[in-house]
Every structure is written in structure tokens, then in C-alpha cells.
Amino acid sequence: MRMAPFALLALSGLTACAPGLGERLGSARAYADGKAAETEAFFREHDGPLTLSECRGWAHGRTLKLTQARLDAHLAEIQGTAAFSAFLPQVELTYGRSGTDSTLRTKVASLGLTMQMQDRWVTESALTISQPVFAPNAWLLWLAARRGAELQALTAARNEEMLDVQVATLFYQAAVAGRTVAAYEAQAEASAELLRQVGALAGEGMALRGEEARARAFHASDRYNARVARDNAFAAKANLLDLLNLHPLSGAAPALDGDSLLQVRALPWGVMGADGAWAPRSRAEALAAPLEEWLWTALVARKEMWAGDLAISLRKVEALAALAHFLPTLSLNGGVAYNGSDFLAPHNYLTGAVGGVMSVFDGLRSIADYQSARAREEAAYALREDAAATLMVSVWQAWVNWRQARDLKAVAAAAREAAEIDYAETRARYENDQETLSELLDKFSALEQARIDAIASEYADALAEYVFRDTVGLGWGDAVPASGNGPLLKDLEVPNE
């Protein structure tokens, strides 16, 4: 008891004092030093070029973006288990010992006598078991908790799929930015060579001062563009590292293997039939499939559609649970009891009871609960219809973007081929003193840019394929849609092209 004032004083100090500068500095140092050391240690073990599949795996294991969704799914599962406990027997053990300061007696006036009423000290204990027999409201609440857990699990799984798209997008941006740096650095080297040549000619009086100034301006512009490209590449990589829960400004991260983006072309394909059966397809068949098949596949396979069905089922259960308030609840009770009083015999005895509770009149609360549950059910239907319409638009847009990305890839490949031929011809003329160095360097810069554009369009096509796969519900290919037992069927073998 003497510690109570000190405990109250310490508690009041903790609640009254807000964190100050010292706490903020400590937290800042802990993050800056700890995250940097963690990142360096991480990349000492993973020192090879970063691939998309590796980044995806690290993102699922390290990112904080999924924390809330995973926590909600785990809590929903716990709530479902807790709701099921209403069907289990309830066991209660009680023990008590009571007494009085003196023995209590009663007077019998007619006889002039006093009689002892009870023992001065009495011990009582009991073991009681209660088993619900008919509890419709508890059953419906358990069913609602189960549907809620399934809904949260779907939400968490969908968040993981969206994380995959985010990883692929950031990886694409970082890979293209890294390739762009090489192009701008090549242009800066070319303009530096041109400036050196023009400066030498100007020193011999064979070039105008304006030409030299123009070459210097070109070189300064190329150097600036190369510096901006390096900054953009660093920022793109920092965004990727941040998603992986690593130090975003760390220089320990190795380069990216941009070609790992192209692994998307090896993933399995398939569509949903009219009966919901999974029909595997090769990649060539998938490219030739009409838009209508993909729209139907998305309606059947996308987790949002399954979540909409579960939401409607949940609202129906809630409406039934509101009506169940008018039904009785029956239970059986039994056990063994002990009473140590010498005035009772026997001291040990069995107990049993049948109990029931029924709400005869509960005001308008149950009716209002039912009406609100029906309103939420109708809203769930409307939300599912709205989600389906939005999904149709997103599938069409992703399908168009993928088609345009393939067309752009073909255009960029043709432009790269033309730039290679143009540069080869210009170099041949230059070696025969039929072309100027300035023109040759311009052709070289154009060739480098055409190569970067071709690579960027190749990566963009792969990213568009990732996005389209996600939009129609195929995801990364770890699992394929299924009918009957939920939106995913694990470990199904699907032939590739």
C-alpha cells in the first residue's frame, strides 16, 4: 500500500509529459543509424544485380504497406474463433468461505429455548457446466464472423496483388532511369569530343568563335542532362528501396537487372469458361483472345468480385441475426455442489436446470436493426454492381494499353534499326573524309537514344503485361483462378507457350 502514491505519481508524470526534443532526436538517430546499417548488411548478403522476382519476394516479406491488411485479417480470424466459443460448454468453478463473529441462534418463544441457526464458518463450492442447446443468434453471429474473416483474407490477398504491381512499376522506372543515364553520359562524351575538335580548329583559325561557343553550349547542356538523369535514376531507385523497407538513400544497393522484367512472358495464361471452369492458354493464344473473354475472366476471377459476394452474404446473415432476437435461447445447466454446513444433509449434491430466454418486447430496436441490415444488404448489391462496371472499364483500358505498348515496341525497334544503319553509313563516309565529326557524333547520340527508347519500350511492354494480368485476375502466376472453392486454387499446373 505504501507504493501506491509513488505509482500514481509516476503514472501522472508519464501521462502529463509529452515527448520532447530528446525523444525525437533519439528516434531520429535510431532510424538513421539502424536502417542504414540494416541496409548495408542486407546487401552484403544480396550483392548481385537486383531482379524483379527478388524485389517482389523481399517486398512481401519486408514492406510495411501490408501491415494493416494482415493485422485486420488476423484479428478477423481471432474474432471468428471467439464467436465459435458460444457453442462450447461453459465451465464455472466457484468457492467461498463465510463466517460470523459469533454463532447465530434463534429463540423459540413458546418453549423458552434458543436454537443454533447455522455453523459459525461455512464452506461452499460448486462446479457448474452450461451447454447452449438452441442459440440461433449465437450461430448467426459466428457465421457473420466467419464471413468477415473470409472477407478480410480476400482483402489482404488483393493488397498483396496490388503490391506486386507497385513493385513492378517502381522496378520498371528504376531500370529505365538507369539505362537513360548511360544514354545521356554517351551524349556528354560525344559533345566533349566535338568541343575538343572544334577548339583545336578554332586555335588554328579554321573554326569561328560562334561555332566553338555553340559546341560548348551543347556540351554544357549534355552534362546537365546527364546529371539530371543520374538524379532521376537515384530517386527511382530510392522509391523502390523505400517500398522494400530499406534505407532509401543508401548507396549500397547494387544495380538492377532490367531484363528480369521480361520474365512476365513465361507466366501461365488462361481464361474462364462460361461455366466458371479454368481453361489454360498459351501466351500466343492469350494475345489473340478477344476482349470479351478477358472481361468475363475478370468478372469471375478478380478478388473484388468475390469480396462483393461475401459482403452480400454477410449482410444477409446480419439481417437474419436481427430477426433472431425474437427467437428463444435454450440451455442446459448441471453440476456438482458442496456445502460444509452441518445443518444441511447431504453435503454433496448434484444440480440441474433447463433455462430459456425469449425477448417478448424489446421496443423498436430489433425492428430497426433488421431494417438497417436490409438497407446495408441492398447497398452491398449496388456496390457490387458498381465495382463490376468499374472493373469492365479498367480491363478495357489495360487491354488497350498493352496493345499500344506492343505497337510502340515495334516502332521503337524499327527506329533503332534505322539509327544503326544511319550511323554505320555516316561513319563510313566520315572515315572516307566525306562527313564531318559533328554529324558523326550527332548520329551516334541519335543511335544511343534509339537504343534506350527500344529498351524502354521493351520494358514498358512487359509492365503493361503485368498490369493487364493483374486487371483480369491472373496476377503473378503463383496461383490461378478456380471455381467452387474460392478465387484461388494453389499448385495447379498450367502449360506455357
Short mmCIF file of C-alpha atoms in Angstrom, two decimals:
data_model
loop_
_atom_site.label_atom_id
_atom_site.label_comp_id
_atom_site.label_asym_id
_atom_site.label_seq_id
_atom_site.Cartn_x
_atom_site.Cartn_y
_atom_site.Cartn_z
CA MET A 1 0.00 0.00 0.00
CA ARG A 2 2.91 2.35 0.60
CA MET A 3 3.93 2.05 -3.07
CA ALA A 4 0.53 3.25 -4.34
CA PRO A 5 1.27 7.02 -4.03
CA PHE A 6 4.59 6.60 -5.83
CA ALA A 7 2.94 4.55 -8.58
CA LEU A 8 0.24 7.16 -9.03
CA LEU A 9 2.86 9.91 -9.13
CA ALA A 10 4.91 8.06 -11.79
CA LEU A 11 1.78 7.37 -13.84
CA SER A 12 0.73 11.00 -13.72
CA GLY A 13 4.23 12.03 -14.82
CA LEU A 14 4.13 9.68 -17.80
CA THR A 15 0.71 10.88 -18.94
CA ALA A 16 1.37 14.57 -18.33
CA CYS A 17 4.76 14.88 -20.07
CA ALA A 18 4.61 14.85 -23.85
CA PRO A 19 7.64 13.60 -25.83
CA GLY A 20 10.17 16.37 -26.26
CA LEU A 21 13.23 17.14 -28.36
CA GLY A 22 15.30 14.45 -26.65
CA GLU A 23 12.84 11.72 -27.59
CA ARG A 24 12.61 12.99 -31.17
CA LEU A 25 16.40 13.10 -31.52
CA GLY A 26 16.69 9.60 -30.12
CA SER A 27 14.10 8.25 -32.55
CA ALA A 28 15.74 10.04 -35.47
CA ARG A 29 19.19 8.64 -34.64
CA ALA A 30 17.77 5.15 -34.13
CA TYR A 31 16.16 5.19 -37.57
CA ALA A 32 19.04 6.84 -39.45
CA ASP A 33 21.75 4.63 -37.97
CA GLY A 34 19.76 1.43 -37.62
CA LYS A 35 18.16 1.48 -41.07
CA ALA A 36 21.45 2.33 -42.78
CA ALA A 37 23.28 -0.50 -41.00
CA GLU A 38 20.45 -2.91 -41.74
CA THR A 39 20.51 -1.99 -45.43
CA GLU A 40 24.26 -2.40 -45.74
CA ALA A 41 24.11 -5.80 -44.03
CA PHE A 42 21.22 -6.83 -46.26
CA PHE A 43 23.05 -6.03 -49.48
CA ARG A 44 26.25 -7.69 -48.28
CA GLU A 45 24.25 -10.92 -48.44
CA HIS A 46 22.50 -9.94 -51.72
CA ASP A 47 25.29 -8.35 -53.75
CA GLY A 48 24.18 -9.47 -57.21
CA PRO A 49 22.08 -7.40 -59.62
CA LEU A 50 18.56 -6.89 -58.30
CA THR A 51 15.92 -8.85 -60.20
CA LEU A 52 12.19 -8.19 -60.24
CA SER A 53 11.31 -11.55 -58.70
CA GLU A 54 13.75 -10.96 -55.83
CA CYS A 55 12.34 -7.49 -55.17
CA ARG A 56 8.83 -8.90 -55.20
CA GLY A 57 9.76 -11.55 -52.63
CA TRP A 58 11.51 -9.01 -50.43
CA ALA A 59 8.55 -6.65 -50.67
CA HIS A 60 6.14 -9.31 -49.42
CA GLY A 61 8.43 -10.15 -46.53
CA ARG A 62 9.66 -6.69 -45.57
CA THR A 63 7.24 -3.97 -46.62
CA LEU A 64 5.09 -2.14 -44.11
CA LYS A 65 2.39 -1.49 -46.71
CA LEU A 66 0.63 -4.79 -45.90
CA THR A 67 0.80 -4.46 -42.12
CA GLN A 68 -2.71 -3.14 -41.58
CA ALA A 69 -4.37 -5.54 -44.03
CA ARG A 70 -2.60 -8.54 -42.50
CA LEU A 71 -3.48 -7.37 -38.99
CA ASP A 72 -7.14 -6.93 -39.93
CA ALA A 73 -7.23 -10.44 -41.42
CA HIS A 74 -5.62 -11.91 -38.29
CA LEU A 75 -8.00 -10.05 -35.97
CA ALA A 76 -10.99 -11.20 -38.03
CA GLU A 77 -9.80 -14.79 -37.72
CA ILE A 78 -9.46 -14.38 -33.95
CA GLN A 79 -12.96 -12.90 -33.75
CA GLY A 80 -14.33 -15.89 -35.66
CA THR A 81 -12.70 -18.26 -33.16
CA ALA A 82 -14.06 -16.23 -30.25
CA ALA A 83 -17.57 -16.29 -31.75
CA PHE A 84 -17.42 -20.08 -32.06
CA SER A 85 -16.79 -20.34 -28.32
CA ALA A 86 -20.50 -19.57 -27.78
CA PHE A 87 -21.27 -23.17 -28.81
CA LEU A 88 -18.82 -24.73 -26.36
CA PRO A 89 -19.75 -25.75 -22.81
CA GLN A 90 -19.19 -23.05 -20.23
CA VAL A 91 -17.50 -24.44 -17.13
CA GLU A 92 -17.60 -22.40 -13.91
CA LEU A 93 -15.90 -23.28 -10.63
CA THR A 94 -16.85 -21.32 -7.52
CA TYR A 95 -15.52 -21.48 -3.97
CA GLY A 96 -16.45 -19.46 -0.93
CA ARG A 97 -16.00 -19.49 2.84
CA SER A 98 -18.07 -17.22 5.02
CA GLY A 99 -18.34 -16.74 8.77
CA THR A 100 -19.68 -14.56 11.59
CA ASP A 101 -18.04 -13.16 14.71
CA SER A 102 -20.34 -15.28 16.85
CA THR A 103 -22.66 -18.23 16.43
CA LEU A 104 -26.12 -17.13 15.34
CA ARG A 105 -29.09 -18.55 17.23
CA THR A 106 -32.87 -18.20 17.09
CA LYS A 107 -35.30 -18.05 20.02
CA VAL A 108 -38.34 -20.26 20.32
CA ALA A 109 -40.60 -18.11 22.47
CA SER A 110 -43.15 -20.79 23.23
CA LEU A 111 -40.51 -23.10 24.64
CA GLY A 112 -38.18 -20.50 26.07
CA LEU A 113 -35.31 -22.05 24.20
CA THR A 114 -32.65 -20.86 21.75
CA MET A 115 -31.53 -22.94 18.75
CA GLN A 116 -28.42 -22.59 16.61
CA MET A 117 -29.25 -21.43 13.07
CA GLN A 118 -26.02 -22.33 11.21
CA ASP A 119 -22.37 -23.04 11.67
CA ARG A 120 -20.15 -20.14 12.50
CA TRP A 121 -17.97 -20.91 9.47
CA VAL A 122 -19.46 -22.35 6.27
CA THR A 123 -17.61 -23.53 3.16
CA GLU A 124 -19.40 -23.67 -0.22
CA SER A 125 -18.11 -24.79 -3.61
CA ALA A 126 -19.69 -25.74 -6.92
CA LEU A 127 -18.75 -26.94 -10.39
CA THR A 128 -21.34 -25.90 -12.98
CA ILE A 129 -21.46 -26.76 -16.66
CA SER A 130 -23.74 -24.84 -19.02
CA GLN A 131 -24.35 -26.03 -22.57
CA PRO A 132 -26.34 -23.97 -25.12
CA VAL A 133 -28.91 -26.16 -26.87
CA PHE A 134 -30.73 -23.69 -29.09
CA ALA A 135 -28.95 -20.37 -29.69
CA PRO A 136 -29.80 -19.07 -33.19
CA ASN A 137 -28.41 -15.61 -32.57
CA ALA A 138 -25.04 -17.02 -31.44
CA TRP A 139 -24.91 -19.26 -34.52
CA LEU A 140 -25.62 -16.31 -36.84
CA LEU A 141 -23.03 -14.16 -35.10
CA TRP A 142 -20.47 -16.92 -35.58
CA LEU A 143 -21.43 -17.21 -39.26
CA ALA A 144 -21.09 -13.43 -39.65
CA ALA A 145 -17.65 -13.53 -38.01
CA ARG A 146 -16.62 -16.32 -40.36
CA ARG A 147 -17.78 -14.37 -43.42
CA GLY A 148 -15.97 -11.31 -42.09
CA ALA A 149 -12.74 -13.30 -41.69
CA GLU A 150 -13.03 -14.59 -45.27
CA LEU A 151 -13.64 -11.05 -46.49
CA GLN A 152 -10.59 -9.71 -44.66
CA ALA A 153 -8.47 -12.57 -46.01
CA LEU A 154 -9.54 -11.66 -49.56
CA THR A 155 -8.75 -8.01 -48.90
CA ALA A 156 -5.28 -8.88 -47.64
CA ALA A 157 -4.65 -11.12 -50.66
CA ARG A 158 -5.78 -8.37 -53.03
CA ASN A 159 -3.46 -5.91 -51.31
CA GLU A 160 -0.58 -8.30 -51.95
CA GLU A 161 -1.50 -8.40 -55.66
CA MET A 162 -1.57 -4.60 -55.82
CA LEU A 163 1.81 -4.58 -54.09
CA ASP A 164 3.13 -6.78 -56.91
CA VAL A 165 2.03 -4.19 -59.48
CA GLN A 166 3.59 -1.41 -57.43
CA VAL A 167 6.88 -3.30 -57.21
CA ALA A 168 6.86 -3.93 -60.97
CA THR A 169 6.11 -0.25 -61.68
CA LEU A 170 8.89 1.07 -59.44
CA PHE A 171 11.32 -1.54 -60.75
CA TYR A 172 10.49 -0.51 -64.32
CA GLN A 173 11.01 3.17 -63.53
CA ALA A 174 14.35 2.49 -61.84
CA ALA A 175 15.54 0.19 -64.66
CA VAL A 176 14.63 2.68 -67.41
CA ALA A 177 16.14 5.57 -65.45
CA GLY A 178 19.39 3.64 -65.09
CA ARG A 179 19.52 2.97 -68.83
CA THR A 180 18.78 6.62 -69.57
CA VAL A 181 21.83 7.67 -67.58
CA ALA A 182 24.03 5.70 -69.97
CA ALA A 183 22.47 7.44 -72.98
CA TYR A 184 22.98 10.94 -71.60
CA GLU A 185 26.52 10.16 -70.48
CA ALA A 186 27.30 8.92 -74.02
CA GLN A 187 25.89 12.17 -75.42
CA ALA A 188 28.01 14.18 -72.97
CA GLU A 189 31.13 12.29 -74.04
CA ALA A 190 30.26 12.87 -77.70
CA SER A 191 29.76 16.61 -77.21
CA ALA A 192 33.02 16.77 -75.23
CA GLU A 193 34.85 15.22 -78.17
CA LEU A 194 33.14 17.66 -80.53
CA LEU A 195 34.15 20.60 -78.31
CA ARG A 196 37.75 19.38 -78.29
CA GLN A 197 37.81 19.09 -82.08
CA VAL A 198 36.19 22.50 -82.64
CA GLY A 199 38.54 24.08 -80.10
CA ALA A 200 41.55 22.68 -81.94
CA LEU A 201 40.23 24.01 -85.26
CA ALA A 202 39.48 27.37 -83.71
CA GLY A 203 43.05 27.53 -82.40
CA GLU A 204 44.27 27.12 -85.98
CA GLY A 205 41.82 29.69 -87.27
CA MET A 206 39.76 27.09 -89.11
CA ALA A 207 36.58 27.47 -87.00
CA LEU A 208 34.58 30.50 -85.96
CA ARG A 209 34.25 31.59 -82.36
CA GLY A 210 30.48 31.20 -82.65
CA GLU A 211 30.92 27.56 -83.63
CA GLU A 212 33.13 26.96 -80.62
CA ALA A 213 30.63 28.71 -78.31
CA ARG A 214 27.81 26.64 -79.77
CA ALA A 215 29.79 23.40 -79.18
CA ARG A 216 30.48 24.49 -75.60
CA ALA A 217 26.77 25.17 -75.04
CA PHE A 218 25.89 21.72 -76.44
CA HIS A 219 28.35 20.10 -74.08
CA ALA A 220 27.06 22.05 -71.06
CA SER A 221 23.51 21.01 -71.94
CA ASP A 222 24.52 17.36 -72.25
CA ARG A 223 26.35 17.46 -68.93
CA TYR A 224 23.27 18.97 -67.27
CA ASN A 225 21.00 16.34 -68.81
CA ALA A 226 23.34 13.58 -67.63
CA ARG A 227 23.33 14.99 -64.10
CA VAL A 228 19.52 15.23 -64.08
CA ALA A 229 19.32 11.66 -65.39
CA ARG A 230 21.56 10.44 -62.55
CA ASP A 231 19.37 12.26 -60.02
CA ASN A 232 16.22 10.76 -61.53
CA ALA A 233 17.76 7.30 -61.50
CA PHE A 234 18.74 7.71 -57.84
CA ALA A 235 15.22 8.90 -56.95
CA ALA A 236 13.59 6.00 -58.80
CA LYS A 237 15.82 3.52 -57.01
CA ALA A 238 15.15 5.24 -53.69
CA ASN A 239 11.39 4.75 -54.18
CA LEU A 240 11.96 1.06 -54.81
CA LEU A 241 14.18 0.70 -51.72
CA ASP A 242 11.60 2.52 -49.62
CA LEU A 243 8.94 0.03 -50.71
CA LEU A 244 11.30 -2.78 -49.66
CA ASN A 245 11.63 -1.17 -46.21
CA LEU A 246 15.32 -0.42 -46.78
CA HIS A 247 17.19 2.85 -46.42
CA PRO A 248 16.03 4.81 -49.49
CA LEU A 249 19.20 6.89 -49.81
CA SER A 250 21.64 4.04 -49.33
CA GLY A 251 24.39 3.69 -51.89
CA ALA A 252 24.96 0.04 -51.00
CA ALA A 253 22.22 -1.25 -53.31
CA PRO A 254 23.58 -2.97 -56.44
CA ALA A 255 22.39 -2.23 -59.96
CA LEU A 256 19.10 -3.50 -61.33
CA ASP A 257 18.73 -6.31 -63.82
CA GLY A 258 16.18 -4.64 -66.06
CA ASP A 259 15.87 -7.67 -68.32
CA SER A 260 14.26 -9.58 -65.43
CA LEU A 261 11.11 -7.62 -66.26
CA LEU A 262 10.78 -9.75 -69.38
CA GLN A 263 10.18 -12.87 -67.28
CA VAL A 264 6.50 -11.96 -67.34
CA ARG A 265 6.31 -13.60 -70.77
CA ALA A 266 6.92 -17.01 -69.20
CA LEU A 267 3.97 -16.82 -66.78
CA PRO A 268 0.95 -19.09 -67.33
CA TRP A 269 -2.16 -17.80 -69.10
CA GLY A 270 -5.76 -18.88 -69.09
CA VAL A 271 -9.38 -17.72 -69.30
CA MET A 272 -12.62 -18.56 -67.54
CA GLY A 273 -15.25 -20.53 -69.42
CA ALA A 274 -18.96 -19.79 -69.33
CA ASP A 275 -19.36 -22.40 -66.58
CA GLY A 276 -16.52 -20.94 -64.50
CA ALA A 277 -14.05 -23.66 -65.46
CA TRP A 278 -10.40 -22.68 -65.85
CA ALA A 279 -9.15 -23.02 -69.43
CA PRO A 280 -5.33 -22.79 -69.82
CA ARG A 281 -3.97 -20.83 -72.76
CA SER A 282 -0.56 -20.33 -74.29
CA ARG A 283 0.77 -16.79 -74.49
CA ALA A 284 0.14 -16.69 -78.24
CA GLU A 285 -3.47 -17.74 -77.66
CA ALA A 286 -3.82 -15.15 -74.90
CA LEU A 287 -2.61 -12.40 -77.23
CA ALA A 288 -5.20 -13.45 -79.79
CA ALA A 289 -8.09 -13.83 -77.31
CA PRO A 290 -10.95 -11.34 -77.81
CA LEU A 291 -11.66 -8.67 -75.22
CA GLU A 292 -14.96 -10.33 -74.28
CA GLU A 293 -13.13 -13.36 -72.86
CA TRP A 294 -10.96 -11.16 -70.68
CA LEU A 295 -13.97 -9.19 -69.43
CA TRP A 296 -15.67 -12.42 -68.38
CA THR A 297 -12.46 -13.76 -66.82
CA ALA A 298 -12.10 -10.60 -64.74
CA LEU A 299 -15.71 -10.83 -63.52
CA VAL A 300 -15.14 -14.40 -62.33
CA ALA A 301 -11.52 -14.23 -61.16
CA ARG A 302 -11.00 -10.81 -59.59
CA LYS A 303 -10.96 -10.89 -55.81
CA GLU A 304 -13.06 -7.71 -55.63
CA MET A 305 -15.96 -9.63 -57.17
CA TRP A 306 -15.55 -12.45 -54.65
CA ALA A 307 -15.38 -9.86 -51.90
CA GLY A 308 -18.63 -8.33 -53.16
CA ASP A 309 -20.34 -11.73 -52.97
CA LEU A 310 -19.04 -12.24 -49.44
CA ALA A 311 -20.21 -8.75 -48.42
CA ILE A 312 -23.75 -9.54 -49.64
CA SER A 313 -23.69 -12.87 -47.79
CA LEU A 314 -22.52 -11.07 -44.65
CA ARG A 315 -25.35 -8.52 -44.88
CA LYS A 316 -27.90 -11.33 -45.27
CA VAL A 317 -26.57 -13.00 -42.13
CA GLU A 318 -26.79 -9.69 -40.26
CA ALA A 319 -30.44 -9.33 -41.31
CA LEU A 320 -31.22 -12.84 -40.06
CA ALA A 321 -29.36 -12.12 -36.83
CA ALA A 322 -31.63 -9.11 -36.27
CA LEU A 323 -34.70 -11.35 -36.67
CA ALA A 324 -33.18 -13.97 -34.37
CA HIS A 325 -33.66 -11.61 -31.41
CA PHE A 326 -37.31 -12.68 -31.40
CA LEU A 327 -36.39 -16.40 -31.02
CA PRO A 328 -35.81 -18.08 -27.65
CA THR A 329 -32.42 -19.23 -26.43
CA LEU A 330 -32.33 -22.55 -24.58
CA SER A 331 -29.54 -24.02 -22.49
CA LEU A 332 -28.90 -26.91 -20.08
CA ASN A 333 -27.12 -26.41 -16.78
CA GLY A 334 -25.79 -29.00 -14.40
CA GLY A 335 -23.04 -29.70 -11.95
CA VAL A 336 -21.99 -30.78 -8.51
CA ALA A 337 -22.06 -28.65 -5.34
CA TYR A 338 -20.72 -28.90 -1.80
CA ASN A 339 -21.93 -27.16 1.35
CA GLY A 340 -19.99 -27.63 4.57
CA SER A 341 -22.82 -26.63 6.94
CA ASP A 342 -23.74 -29.31 9.49
CA PHE A 343 -27.33 -28.15 9.23
CA LEU A 344 -27.63 -29.43 5.63
CA ALA A 345 -27.52 -33.02 4.50
CA PRO A 346 -26.09 -34.31 2.31
CA HIS A 347 -23.09 -32.02 1.97
CA ASN A 348 -22.52 -33.06 -1.69
CA TYR A 349 -25.35 -32.94 -4.21
CA LEU A 350 -25.98 -32.65 -7.94
CA THR A 351 -27.72 -29.73 -9.64
CA GLY A 352 -29.54 -29.46 -12.94
CA ALA A 353 -31.67 -26.94 -14.78
CA VAL A 354 -33.20 -26.11 -18.12
CA GLY A 355 -33.26 -22.41 -18.94
CA GLY A 356 -34.69 -20.33 -21.70
CA VAL A 357 -34.72 -16.65 -22.58
CA MET A 358 -37.03 -15.00 -25.05
CA SER A 359 -37.41 -11.32 -25.78
CA VAL A 360 -41.14 -10.62 -25.83
CA PHE A 361 -40.92 -6.87 -26.29
CA ASP A 362 -37.69 -5.03 -26.90
CA GLY A 363 -39.09 -1.77 -28.14
CA LEU A 364 -38.30 -0.95 -31.76
CA ARG A 365 -34.60 -1.78 -31.54
CA SER A 366 -34.80 -5.24 -33.15
CA ILE A 367 -37.04 -3.96 -35.94
CA ALA A 368 -34.68 -1.03 -36.56
CA ASP A 369 -31.70 -3.40 -36.59
CA TYR A 370 -33.42 -5.57 -39.19
CA GLN A 371 -34.34 -2.59 -41.36
CA SER A 372 -30.79 -1.21 -41.22
CA ALA A 373 -29.38 -4.66 -42.05
CA ARG A 374 -31.66 -4.91 -45.10
CA ALA A 375 -30.58 -1.42 -46.18
CA ARG A 376 -26.92 -2.46 -45.91
CA GLU A 377 -27.70 -5.58 -47.92
CA GLU A 378 -29.22 -3.51 -50.73
CA ALA A 379 -26.20 -1.19 -50.59
CA ALA A 380 -23.89 -4.21 -50.91
CA TYR A 381 -25.71 -5.25 -54.09
CA ALA A 382 -25.31 -1.73 -55.51
CA LEU A 383 -21.63 -1.61 -54.59
CA ARG A 384 -21.00 -4.93 -56.31
CA GLU A 385 -22.70 -3.71 -59.48
CA ASP A 386 -20.66 -0.51 -59.38
CA ALA A 387 -17.44 -2.48 -58.85
CA ALA A 388 -18.29 -4.68 -61.84
CA ALA A 389 -18.83 -1.65 -64.08
CA THR A 390 -15.58 -0.07 -62.92
CA LEU A 391 -13.79 -3.36 -63.49
CA MET A 392 -15.01 -3.54 -67.09
CA VAL A 393 -13.55 -0.11 -67.82
CA SER A 394 -10.23 -0.94 -66.16
CA VAL A 395 -9.93 -4.21 -68.13
CA TRP A 396 -10.58 -2.41 -71.40
CA GLN A 397 -8.05 0.31 -70.53
CA ALA A 398 -5.37 -2.21 -69.53
CA TRP A 399 -6.06 -4.23 -72.70
CA VAL A 400 -5.68 -1.11 -74.87
CA ASN A 401 -2.53 0.00 -73.03
CA TRP A 402 -0.94 -3.40 -73.53
CA ARG A 403 -1.80 -3.39 -77.24
CA GLN A 404 -0.38 0.12 -77.63
CA ALA A 405 2.76 -0.88 -75.71
CA ARG A 406 3.32 -3.75 -78.14
CA ASP A 407 2.84 -1.39 -81.10
CA LEU A 408 5.23 1.15 -79.58
CA LYS A 409 7.79 -1.59 -79.03
CA ALA A 410 7.67 -2.45 -82.73
CA VAL A 411 8.02 1.22 -83.68
CA ALA A 412 10.99 1.68 -81.32
CA ALA A 413 12.66 -1.46 -82.71
CA ALA A 414 12.29 -0.11 -86.26
CA ALA A 415 13.67 3.27 -85.17
CA ARG A 416 16.67 1.59 -83.54
CA GLU A 417 17.36 -0.41 -86.70
CA ALA A 418 17.17 2.78 -88.80
CA ALA A 419 19.50 4.62 -86.40
CA GLU A 420 22.02 1.77 -86.55
CA ILE A 421 22.03 1.83 -90.36
CA ASP A 422 22.26 5.63 -90.44
CA TYR A 423 25.17 5.67 -88.01
CA ALA A 424 27.03 2.93 -89.90
CA GLU A 425 26.67 4.81 -93.19
CA THR A 426 27.72 8.13 -91.62
CA ARG A 427 30.76 6.51 -90.02
CA ALA A 428 31.79 5.03 -93.36
CA ARG A 429 31.55 8.46 -95.02
CA TYR A 430 33.49 10.04 -92.15
CA GLU A 431 36.31 7.51 -92.49
CA ASN A 432 36.49 8.49 -96.20
CA ASP A 433 36.59 12.20 -95.28
CA GLN A 434 33.11 12.68 -96.72
CA GLU A 435 31.38 13.62 -93.44
CA THR A 436 32.13 15.94 -90.54
CA LEU A 437 32.84 14.81 -87.00
CA SER A 438 29.91 16.84 -85.75
CA GLU A 439 27.49 14.93 -87.97
CA LEU A 440 29.02 11.61 -86.91
CA LEU A 441 28.64 12.45 -83.23
CA ASP A 442 25.07 13.56 -83.80
CA LYS A 443 24.31 10.23 -85.41
CA PHE A 444 25.99 8.43 -82.51
CA SER A 445 23.87 10.33 -79.99
CA ALA A 446 20.75 9.53 -82.00
CA LEU A 447 21.73 5.86 -82.06
CA GLU A 448 22.23 5.77 -78.29
CA GLN A 449 18.85 7.43 -77.74
CA ALA A 450 17.17 4.99 -80.15
CA ARG A 451 18.67 2.06 -78.27
CA ILE A 452 17.43 3.43 -74.94
CA ASP A 453 13.98 4.05 -76.42
CA ALA A 454 13.90 0.47 -77.71
CA ILE A 455 14.86 -0.95 -74.32
CA ALA A 456 12.41 1.35 -72.53
CA SER A 457 9.58 0.29 -74.85
CA GLU A 458 10.51 -3.37 -74.28
CA TYR A 459 10.29 -2.85 -70.52
CA ALA A 460 7.09 -0.81 -70.89
CA ASP A 461 5.52 -3.67 -72.82
CA ALA A 462 6.44 -6.08 -70.00
CA LEU A 463 5.00 -3.70 -67.41
CA ALA A 464 1.77 -3.34 -69.40
CA GLU A 465 1.52 -7.13 -69.47
CA TYR A 466 1.94 -7.27 -65.70
CA VAL A 467 -0.80 -4.66 -65.25
CA PHE A 468 -3.16 -6.47 -67.63
CA ARG A 469 -2.62 -9.78 -65.86
CA ASP A 470 -3.45 -8.12 -62.56
CA THR A 471 -6.53 -6.45 -64.02
CA VAL A 472 -8.06 -9.70 -65.25
CA GLY A 473 -7.21 -11.53 -62.00
CA LEU A 474 -4.31 -13.72 -63.15
CA GLY A 475 -1.70 -11.99 -61.01
CA TRP A 476 1.86 -13.22 -60.97
CA GLY A 477 1.05 -16.80 -61.91
CA ASP A 478 1.66 -18.26 -58.43
CA ALA A 479 -1.94 -19.43 -58.41
CA VAL A 480 -4.70 -19.46 -61.00
CA PRO A 481 -8.40 -18.67 -60.56
CA ALA A 482 -10.72 -21.53 -59.74
CA SER A 483 -14.44 -22.04 -59.31
CA GLY A 484 -16.34 -23.61 -56.48
CA ASN A 485 -13.92 -23.25 -53.57
CA GLY A 486 -12.87 -19.62 -53.70
CA PRO A 487 -10.95 -17.36 -56.03
CA LEU A 488 -7.63 -19.20 -55.94
CA LEU A 489 -6.52 -22.77 -56.49
CA LYS A 490 -2.91 -23.36 -55.44
CA ASP A 491 -0.36 -25.51 -57.23
CA LEU A 492 -2.27 -26.02 -60.46
CA GLU A 493 -0.04 -26.98 -63.37
CA VAL A 494 -0.61 -24.76 -66.39
CA PRO A 495 1.33 -25.36 -69.62
CA ASN A 496 3.32 -22.44 -71.00
CA GLU A 497 3.84 -21.47 -74.58
#
